[in-house]
C-alpha positions as YAML, in Angstrom:
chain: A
units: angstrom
residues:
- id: 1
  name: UNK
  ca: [-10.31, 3.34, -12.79]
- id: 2
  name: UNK
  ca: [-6.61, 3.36, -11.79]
- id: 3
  name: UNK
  ca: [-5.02, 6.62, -12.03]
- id: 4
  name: UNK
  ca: [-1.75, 6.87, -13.25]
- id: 5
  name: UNK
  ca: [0.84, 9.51, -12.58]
- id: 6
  name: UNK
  ca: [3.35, 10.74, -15.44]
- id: 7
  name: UNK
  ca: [4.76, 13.29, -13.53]
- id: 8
  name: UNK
  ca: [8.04, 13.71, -13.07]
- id: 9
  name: UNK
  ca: [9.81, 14.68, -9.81]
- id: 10
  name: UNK
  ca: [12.11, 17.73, -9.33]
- id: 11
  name: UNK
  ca: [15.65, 17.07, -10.26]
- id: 12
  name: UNK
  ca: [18.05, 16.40, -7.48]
- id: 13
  name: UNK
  ca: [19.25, 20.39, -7.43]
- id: 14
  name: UNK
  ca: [15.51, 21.39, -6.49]
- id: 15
  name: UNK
  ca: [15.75, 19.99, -2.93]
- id: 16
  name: UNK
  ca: [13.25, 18.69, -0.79]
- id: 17
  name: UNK
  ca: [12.05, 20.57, 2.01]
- id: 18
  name: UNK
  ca: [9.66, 18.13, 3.76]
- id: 19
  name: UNK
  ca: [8.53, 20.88, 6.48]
- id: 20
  name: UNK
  ca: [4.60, 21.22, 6.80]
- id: 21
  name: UNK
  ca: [5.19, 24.70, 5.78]
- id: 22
  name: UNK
  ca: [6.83, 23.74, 2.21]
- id: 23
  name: UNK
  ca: [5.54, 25.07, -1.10]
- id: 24
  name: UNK
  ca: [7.04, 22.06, -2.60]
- id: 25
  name: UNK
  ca: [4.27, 20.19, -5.02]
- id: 26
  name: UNK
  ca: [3.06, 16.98, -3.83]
- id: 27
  name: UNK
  ca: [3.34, 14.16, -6.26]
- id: 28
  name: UNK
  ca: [-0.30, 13.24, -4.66]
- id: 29
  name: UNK
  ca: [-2.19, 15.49, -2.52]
- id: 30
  name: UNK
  ca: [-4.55, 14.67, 0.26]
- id: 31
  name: UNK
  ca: [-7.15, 14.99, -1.34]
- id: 32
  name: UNK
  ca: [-6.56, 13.26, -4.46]
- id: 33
  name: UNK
  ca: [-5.68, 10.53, -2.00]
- id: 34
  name: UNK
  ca: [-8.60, 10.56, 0.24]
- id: 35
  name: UNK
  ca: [-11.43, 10.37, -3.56]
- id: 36
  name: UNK
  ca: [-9.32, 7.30, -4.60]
- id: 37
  name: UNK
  ca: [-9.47, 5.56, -1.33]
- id: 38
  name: UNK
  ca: [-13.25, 6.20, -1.37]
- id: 39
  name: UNK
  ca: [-13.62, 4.68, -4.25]
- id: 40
  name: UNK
  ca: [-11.37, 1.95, -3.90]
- id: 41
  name: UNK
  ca: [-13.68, 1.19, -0.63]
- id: 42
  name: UNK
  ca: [-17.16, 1.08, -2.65]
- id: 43
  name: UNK
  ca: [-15.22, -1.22, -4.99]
- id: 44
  name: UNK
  ca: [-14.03, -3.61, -2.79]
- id: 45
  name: UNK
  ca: [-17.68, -3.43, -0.62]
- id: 46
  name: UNK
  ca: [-19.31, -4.46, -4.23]
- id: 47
  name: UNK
  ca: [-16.74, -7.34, -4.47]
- id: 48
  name: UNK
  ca: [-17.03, -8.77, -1.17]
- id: 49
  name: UNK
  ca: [-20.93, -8.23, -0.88]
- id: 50
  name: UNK
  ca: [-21.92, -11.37, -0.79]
- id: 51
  name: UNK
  ca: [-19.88, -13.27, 1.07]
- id: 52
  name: UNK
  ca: [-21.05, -15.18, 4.15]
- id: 53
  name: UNK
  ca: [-18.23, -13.92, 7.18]
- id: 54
  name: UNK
  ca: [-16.43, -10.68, 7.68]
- id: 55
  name: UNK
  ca: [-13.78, -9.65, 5.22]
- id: 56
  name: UNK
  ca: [-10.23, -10.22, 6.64]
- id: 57
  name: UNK
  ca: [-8.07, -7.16, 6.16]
- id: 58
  name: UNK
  ca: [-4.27, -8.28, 6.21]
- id: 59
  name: UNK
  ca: [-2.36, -5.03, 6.45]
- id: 60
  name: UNK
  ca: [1.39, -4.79, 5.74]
- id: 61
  name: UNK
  ca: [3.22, -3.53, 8.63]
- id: 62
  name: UNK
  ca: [3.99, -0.59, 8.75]
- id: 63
  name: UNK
  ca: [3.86, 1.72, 6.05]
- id: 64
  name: UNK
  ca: [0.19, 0.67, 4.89]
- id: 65
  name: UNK
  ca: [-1.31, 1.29, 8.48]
- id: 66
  name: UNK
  ca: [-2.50, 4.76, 7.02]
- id: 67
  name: UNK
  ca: [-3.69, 3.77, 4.11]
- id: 68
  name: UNK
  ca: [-5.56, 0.90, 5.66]
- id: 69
  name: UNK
  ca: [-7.13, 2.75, 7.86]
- id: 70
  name: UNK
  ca: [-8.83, 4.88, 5.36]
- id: 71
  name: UNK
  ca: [-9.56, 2.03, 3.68]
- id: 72
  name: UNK
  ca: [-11.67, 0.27, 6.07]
- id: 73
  name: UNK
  ca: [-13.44, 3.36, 7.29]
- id: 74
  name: UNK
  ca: [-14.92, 3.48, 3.80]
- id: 75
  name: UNK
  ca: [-16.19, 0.18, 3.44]
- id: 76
  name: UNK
  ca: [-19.57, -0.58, 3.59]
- id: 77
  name: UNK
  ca: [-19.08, -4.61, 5.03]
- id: 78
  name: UNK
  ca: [-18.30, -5.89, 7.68]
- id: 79
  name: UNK
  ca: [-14.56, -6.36, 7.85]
- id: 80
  name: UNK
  ca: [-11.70, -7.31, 10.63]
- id: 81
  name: UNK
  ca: [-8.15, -6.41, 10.63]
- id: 82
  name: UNK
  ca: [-5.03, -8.46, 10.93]
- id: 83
  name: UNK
  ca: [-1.50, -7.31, 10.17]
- id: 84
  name: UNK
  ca: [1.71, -8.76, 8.61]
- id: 85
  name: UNK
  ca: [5.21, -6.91, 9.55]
- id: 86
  name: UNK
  ca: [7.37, -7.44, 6.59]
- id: 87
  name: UNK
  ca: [10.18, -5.57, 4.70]
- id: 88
  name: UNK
  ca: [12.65, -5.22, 2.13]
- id: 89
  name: UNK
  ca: [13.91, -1.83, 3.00]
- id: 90
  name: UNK
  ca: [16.19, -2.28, 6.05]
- id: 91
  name: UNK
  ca: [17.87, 1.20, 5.22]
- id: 92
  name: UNK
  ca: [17.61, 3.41, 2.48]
- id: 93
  name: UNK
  ca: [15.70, 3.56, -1.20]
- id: 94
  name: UNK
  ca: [16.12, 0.20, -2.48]
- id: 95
  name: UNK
  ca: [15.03, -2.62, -1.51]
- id: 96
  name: UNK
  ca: [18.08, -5.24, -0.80]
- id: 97
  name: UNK
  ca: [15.66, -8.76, -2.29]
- id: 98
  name: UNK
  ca: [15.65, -10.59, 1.10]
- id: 99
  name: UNK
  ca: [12.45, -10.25, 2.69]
- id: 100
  name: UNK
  ca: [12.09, -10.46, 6.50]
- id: 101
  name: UNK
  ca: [9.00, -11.35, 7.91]
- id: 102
  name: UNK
  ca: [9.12, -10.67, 11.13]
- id: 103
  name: UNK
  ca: [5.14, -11.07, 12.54]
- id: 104
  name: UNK
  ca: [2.39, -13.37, 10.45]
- id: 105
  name: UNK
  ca: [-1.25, -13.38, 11.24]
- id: 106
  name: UNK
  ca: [-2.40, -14.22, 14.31]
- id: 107
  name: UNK
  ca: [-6.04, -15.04, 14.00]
- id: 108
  name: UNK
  ca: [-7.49, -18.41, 11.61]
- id: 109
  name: UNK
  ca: [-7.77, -17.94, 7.97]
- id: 110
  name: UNK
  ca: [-9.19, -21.28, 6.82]
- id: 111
  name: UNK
  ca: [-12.06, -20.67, 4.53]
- id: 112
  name: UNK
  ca: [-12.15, -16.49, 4.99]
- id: 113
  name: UNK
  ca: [-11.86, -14.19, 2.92]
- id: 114
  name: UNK
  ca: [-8.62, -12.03, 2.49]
- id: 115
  name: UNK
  ca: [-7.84, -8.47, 1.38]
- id: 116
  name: UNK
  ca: [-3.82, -8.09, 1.70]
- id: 117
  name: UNK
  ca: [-3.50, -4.12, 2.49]
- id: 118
  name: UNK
  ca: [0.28, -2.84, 1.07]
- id: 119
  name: UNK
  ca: [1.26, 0.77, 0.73]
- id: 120
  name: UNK
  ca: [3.21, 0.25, -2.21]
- id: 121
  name: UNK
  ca: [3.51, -2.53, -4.43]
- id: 122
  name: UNK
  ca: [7.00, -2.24, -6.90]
- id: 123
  name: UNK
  ca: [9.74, -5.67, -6.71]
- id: 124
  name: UNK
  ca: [6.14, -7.42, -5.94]
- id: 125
  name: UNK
  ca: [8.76, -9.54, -3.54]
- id: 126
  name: UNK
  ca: [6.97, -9.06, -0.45]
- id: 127
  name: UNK
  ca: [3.58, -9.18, -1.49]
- id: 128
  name: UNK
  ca: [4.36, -12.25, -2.92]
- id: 129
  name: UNK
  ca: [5.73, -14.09, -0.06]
- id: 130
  name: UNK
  ca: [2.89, -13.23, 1.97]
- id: 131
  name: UNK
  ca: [0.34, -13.94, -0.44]
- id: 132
  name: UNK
  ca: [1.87, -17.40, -0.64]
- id: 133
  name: UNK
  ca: [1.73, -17.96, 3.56]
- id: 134
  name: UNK
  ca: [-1.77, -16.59, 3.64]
- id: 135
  name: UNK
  ca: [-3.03, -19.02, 1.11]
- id: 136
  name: UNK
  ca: [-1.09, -21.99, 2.72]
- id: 137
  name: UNK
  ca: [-2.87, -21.07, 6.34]
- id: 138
  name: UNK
  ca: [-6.39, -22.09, 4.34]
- id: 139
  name: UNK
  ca: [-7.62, -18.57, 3.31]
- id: 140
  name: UNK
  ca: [-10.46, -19.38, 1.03]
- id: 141
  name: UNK
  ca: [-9.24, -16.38, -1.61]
- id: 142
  name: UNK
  ca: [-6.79, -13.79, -1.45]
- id: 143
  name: UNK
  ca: [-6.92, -10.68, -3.12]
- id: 144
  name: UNK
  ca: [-4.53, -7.21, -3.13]
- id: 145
  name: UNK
  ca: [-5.56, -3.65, -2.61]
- id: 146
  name: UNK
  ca: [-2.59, -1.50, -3.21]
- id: 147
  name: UNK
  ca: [-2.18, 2.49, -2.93]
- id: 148
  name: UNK
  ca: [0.73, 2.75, -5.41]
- id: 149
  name: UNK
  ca: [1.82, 0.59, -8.23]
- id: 150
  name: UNK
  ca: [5.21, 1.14, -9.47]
- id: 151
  name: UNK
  ca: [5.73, -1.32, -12.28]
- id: 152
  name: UNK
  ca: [9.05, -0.30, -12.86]
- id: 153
  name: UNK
  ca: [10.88, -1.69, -10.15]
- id: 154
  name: UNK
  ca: [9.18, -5.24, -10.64]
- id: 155
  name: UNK
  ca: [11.13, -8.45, -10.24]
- id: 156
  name: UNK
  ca: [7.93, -11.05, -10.00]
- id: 157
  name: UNK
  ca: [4.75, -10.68, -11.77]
- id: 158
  name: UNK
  ca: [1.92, -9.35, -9.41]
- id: 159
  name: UNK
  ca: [-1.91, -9.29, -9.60]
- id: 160
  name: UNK
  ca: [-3.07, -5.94, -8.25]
- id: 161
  name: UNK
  ca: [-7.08, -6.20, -7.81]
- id: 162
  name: UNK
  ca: [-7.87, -3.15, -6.51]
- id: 163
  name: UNK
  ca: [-4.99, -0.11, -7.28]
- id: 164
  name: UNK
  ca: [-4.80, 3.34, -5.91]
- id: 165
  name: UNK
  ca: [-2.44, 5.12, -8.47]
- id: 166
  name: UNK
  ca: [0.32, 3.89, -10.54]
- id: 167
  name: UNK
  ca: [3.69, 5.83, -10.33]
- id: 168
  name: UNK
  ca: [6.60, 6.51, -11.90]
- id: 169
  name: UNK
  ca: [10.08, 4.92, -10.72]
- id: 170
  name: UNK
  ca: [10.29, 7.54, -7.78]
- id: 171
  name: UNK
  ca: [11.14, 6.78, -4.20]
- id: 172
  name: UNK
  ca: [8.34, 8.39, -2.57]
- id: 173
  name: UNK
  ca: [7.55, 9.60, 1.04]
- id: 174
  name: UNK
  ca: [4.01, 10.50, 3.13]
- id: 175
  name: UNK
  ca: [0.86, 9.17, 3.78]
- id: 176
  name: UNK
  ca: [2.72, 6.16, 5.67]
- id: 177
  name: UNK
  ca: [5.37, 5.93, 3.19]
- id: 178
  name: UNK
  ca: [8.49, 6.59, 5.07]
- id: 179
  name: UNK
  ca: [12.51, 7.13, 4.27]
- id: 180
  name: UNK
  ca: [14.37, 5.41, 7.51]
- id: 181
  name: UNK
  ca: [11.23, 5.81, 9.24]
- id: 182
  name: UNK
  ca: [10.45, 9.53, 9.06]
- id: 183
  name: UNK
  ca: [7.80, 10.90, 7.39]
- id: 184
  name: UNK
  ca: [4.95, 8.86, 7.84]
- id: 185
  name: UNK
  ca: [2.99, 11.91, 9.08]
- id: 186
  name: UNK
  ca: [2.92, 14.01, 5.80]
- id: 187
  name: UNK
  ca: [-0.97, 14.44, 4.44]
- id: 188
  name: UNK
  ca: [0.79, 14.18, 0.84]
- id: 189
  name: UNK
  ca: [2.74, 11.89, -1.30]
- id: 190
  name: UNK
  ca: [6.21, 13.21, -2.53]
- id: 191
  name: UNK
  ca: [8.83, 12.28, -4.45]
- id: 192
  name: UNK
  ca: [12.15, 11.63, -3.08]
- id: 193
  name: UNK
  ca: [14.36, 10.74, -6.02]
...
């Protein structure tokens, strides 16, 4: 079962002191993280039991290298691992609505199976577009596996199959989420706005 997050993130006057040595609440720890991942892995082995090649992992450069990592170490099928670099987030907290894909697939996808990996699914813009290119290269189903959901910020519907958490309208940072870049490194997920 999806978990979903009501917190609310300090206000603006708090701060945010992203040091390792912070006391600063993360909006998801580590280990809250690392249970749901687990599980999302059994679920996805159950789903994909039966079919006859390995599952195709298509991870969503870069913030969802992390996450997919995790992911496929707790799978119990055989699975191989393609990325996608794509991104609405040239600078900043918002995504701008033009989507650059800048690296596709490189390996055949006619008649596989594939699992589209994205850190965090919100506009639903990018997931989308990619979705669309995978099933046009022959993929014989595509499915999503996302670590957040944040409904609030969707522009285009989006079926989520297998969901980490789903969060509140926060810009959020860690576990391969990053702000310009940084932060990729922290164990946690925190809020940034």
């Amino acid at each position: 079962m999806t978990e979903v997050l009501t917190q609310e993130a300090p206000t603006a006057s708090e701060g945010l002191s992203l040091d390792r040595a912070s006391n600063r609440k993360p909006m998801i720890s580590a280990a809250q993280i690392a249970r749901r991942v687990h599980r999302l892995g059994k679920q996805i082995s159950v789903v994909y039991a039966d079919i006859d090649t390995p599952l195709v992992i298509v991870v969503i450069l870069k913030g969802a290298t992390v996450f997919s990592a995790d992911l496929l170490r707790s799978l119990s099928i055989p699975a191989e691992l393609e990325f996608v670099r794509a991104s609405s987030y040239p600078t900043g907290t918002s995504s701008n609505g033009r989507l650059k894909l800048a690296h596709m697939v490189e390996g055949p996808l006619v008649g596989r199976h594939v699992l589209l990996v994205e850190d965090i699914i919100d506009s639903g813009v990018t997931v989308n577009a990619v979705a669309r290119r995978i099933q046009r290269m022959g993929a014989a189903s595509v499915r999503l596996a996302g670590l957040l959901d944040r409904p609030a910020r969707r522009q285009v519907p989006v079926k989520i199959d297998f969901t980490g958490f789903v969060i509140p309208d926060r810009f959020v940072i860690g576990y391969g989420l990053d702000y310009a870049g940084l932060y990729r490194e922290l164990p946690h997920i925190y809020a940034l706005t």
